[in-house]
Coordinates of C-alpha atoms in Angstrom, one line a residue:
X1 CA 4.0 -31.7 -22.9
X2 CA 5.4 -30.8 -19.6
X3 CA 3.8 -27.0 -18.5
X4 CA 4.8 -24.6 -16.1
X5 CA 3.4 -26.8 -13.0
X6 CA 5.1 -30.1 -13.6
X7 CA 8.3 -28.4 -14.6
X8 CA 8.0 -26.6 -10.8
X9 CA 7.1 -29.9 -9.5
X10 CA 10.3 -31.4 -10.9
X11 CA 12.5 -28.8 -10.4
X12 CA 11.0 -28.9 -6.7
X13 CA 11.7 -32.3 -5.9
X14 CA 15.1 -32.2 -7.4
X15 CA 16.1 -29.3 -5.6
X16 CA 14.8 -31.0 -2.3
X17 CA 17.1 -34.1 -3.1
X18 CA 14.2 -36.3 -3.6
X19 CA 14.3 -39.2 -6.8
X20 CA 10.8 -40.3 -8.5
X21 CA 10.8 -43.3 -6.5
X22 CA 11.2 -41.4 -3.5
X23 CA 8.7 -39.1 -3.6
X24 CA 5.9 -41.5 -4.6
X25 CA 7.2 -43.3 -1.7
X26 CA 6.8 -40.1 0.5
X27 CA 3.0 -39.4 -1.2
X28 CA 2.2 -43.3 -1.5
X29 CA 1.5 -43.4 -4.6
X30 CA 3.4 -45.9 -7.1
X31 CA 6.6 -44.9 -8.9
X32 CA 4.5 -44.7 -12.6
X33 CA 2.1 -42.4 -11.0
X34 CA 4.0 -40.5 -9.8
X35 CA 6.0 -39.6 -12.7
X36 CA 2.4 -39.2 -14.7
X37 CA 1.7 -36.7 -12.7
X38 CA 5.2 -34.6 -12.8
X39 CA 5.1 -35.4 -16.5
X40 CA 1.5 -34.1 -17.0
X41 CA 0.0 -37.1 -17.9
X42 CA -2.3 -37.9 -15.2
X43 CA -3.7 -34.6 -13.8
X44 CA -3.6 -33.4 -10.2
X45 CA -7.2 -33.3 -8.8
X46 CA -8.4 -31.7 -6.3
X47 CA -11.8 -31.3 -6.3
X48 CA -12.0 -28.1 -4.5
X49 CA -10.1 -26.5 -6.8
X50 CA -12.4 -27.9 -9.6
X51 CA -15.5 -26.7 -8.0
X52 CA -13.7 -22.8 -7.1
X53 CA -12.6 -22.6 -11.5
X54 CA -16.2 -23.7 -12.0
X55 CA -18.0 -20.7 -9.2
X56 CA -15.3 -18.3 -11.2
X57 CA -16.6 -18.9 -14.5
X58 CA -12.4 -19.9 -15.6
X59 CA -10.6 -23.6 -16.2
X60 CA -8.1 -25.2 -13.2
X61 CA -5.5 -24.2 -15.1
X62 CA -6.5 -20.0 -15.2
X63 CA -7.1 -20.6 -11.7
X64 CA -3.6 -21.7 -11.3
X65 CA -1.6 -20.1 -13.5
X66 CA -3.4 -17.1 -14.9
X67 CA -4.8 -16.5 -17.9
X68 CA -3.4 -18.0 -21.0
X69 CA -1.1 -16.3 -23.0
X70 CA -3.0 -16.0 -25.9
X71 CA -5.9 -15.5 -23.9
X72 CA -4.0 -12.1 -22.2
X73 CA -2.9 -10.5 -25.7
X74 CA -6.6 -10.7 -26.6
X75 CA -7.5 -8.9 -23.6
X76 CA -4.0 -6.6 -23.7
X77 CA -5.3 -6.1 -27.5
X78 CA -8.4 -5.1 -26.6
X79 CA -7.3 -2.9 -23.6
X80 CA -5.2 -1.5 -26.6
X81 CA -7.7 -0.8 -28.9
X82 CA -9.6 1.4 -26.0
X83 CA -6.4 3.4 -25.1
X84 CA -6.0 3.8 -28.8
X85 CA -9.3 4.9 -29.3
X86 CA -9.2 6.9 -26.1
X87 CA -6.4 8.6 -26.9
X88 CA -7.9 9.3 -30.2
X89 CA -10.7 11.1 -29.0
X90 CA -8.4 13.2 -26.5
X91 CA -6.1 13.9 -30.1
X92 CA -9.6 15.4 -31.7
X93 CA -10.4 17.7 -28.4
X94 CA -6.6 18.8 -28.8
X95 CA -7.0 19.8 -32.0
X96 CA -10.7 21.1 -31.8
X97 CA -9.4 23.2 -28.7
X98 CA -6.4 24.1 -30.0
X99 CA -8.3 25.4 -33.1
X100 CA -10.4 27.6 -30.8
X101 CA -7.7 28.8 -29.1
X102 CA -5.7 30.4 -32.2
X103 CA -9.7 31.9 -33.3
X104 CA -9.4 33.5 -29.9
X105 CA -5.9 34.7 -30.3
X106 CA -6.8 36.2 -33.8
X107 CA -9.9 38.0 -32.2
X108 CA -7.6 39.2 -28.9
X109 CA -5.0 40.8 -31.8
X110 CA -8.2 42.2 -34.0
X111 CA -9.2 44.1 -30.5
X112 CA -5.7 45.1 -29.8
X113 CA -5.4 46.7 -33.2
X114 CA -8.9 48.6 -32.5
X115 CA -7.6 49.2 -29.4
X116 CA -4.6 50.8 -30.5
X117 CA -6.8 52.9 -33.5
X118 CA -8.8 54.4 -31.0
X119 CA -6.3 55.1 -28.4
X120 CA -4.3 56.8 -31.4
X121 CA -7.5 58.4 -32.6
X122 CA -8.4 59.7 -29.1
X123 CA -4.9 61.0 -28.6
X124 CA -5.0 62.6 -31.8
X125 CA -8.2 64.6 -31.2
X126 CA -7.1 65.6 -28.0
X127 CA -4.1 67.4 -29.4
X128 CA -6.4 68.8 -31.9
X129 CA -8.7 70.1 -29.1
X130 CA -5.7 71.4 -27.3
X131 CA -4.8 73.3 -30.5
X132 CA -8.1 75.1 -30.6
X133 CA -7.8 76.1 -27.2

């Protein structure tokens, strides 16, 4: 099964104008290694790059090419699940605060009305007072 490297291998050397033969010439290697290797049946080595995927704690392959798919929507489904639960949480706090805030509204208008009682109250027995005088 050709991956994402051997296809870009292929599609390099075609592009450059070179055939198999030609560019296991240019690499001196023989023609049937060559074509393992753009075929993905003998792997490229390079032990450097074995020994950096190892200090990493990932495979060649991550190392190369990233992480694999199925591999990423684990981590995009977890990364998910905390947003989801994240924005959960900020939902509740909405709601908890929004809550609070119509209680305060209903105690600002219970004030205002009391406010209003007196005022009219005050104004009343000041007229009465004025009477009297």
């Amino acid at each position: 099964m050709l991956d994402e490297l051997h296809i870009k291998i292929r599609r390099a050397r075609e592009q450059a104008g070179f055939s198999q033969e030609e560019m296991a010439e240019e690499l001196g290697v023989g023609r049937t290694t060559y074509i393992n290797f753009e075929t993905g049946r003998t792997r490229l080595f390079n032990p450097l790059l074995e020994s950096m995927a190892g200090r990493l704690g990932i495979s060649v392959e991550e190392l190369l090419y990233g992480p694999r798919p199925d591999e990423q929507l684990l981590r995009d489904n977890a990364e998910l699940q905390r947003w989801r639960t994240s924005a959960s949480e900020l939902e509740q706090q909405n709601s908890s605060l929004q809550e609070r805030l119509e209680a305060a509204g209903k105690v600002i208008d219970a004030q205002g009305t009391t406010i209003r009682t007196l005022s009219d109250s005050n104004q009343y027995l000041m007229e009465q007072l004025r009477k009297e005088d």
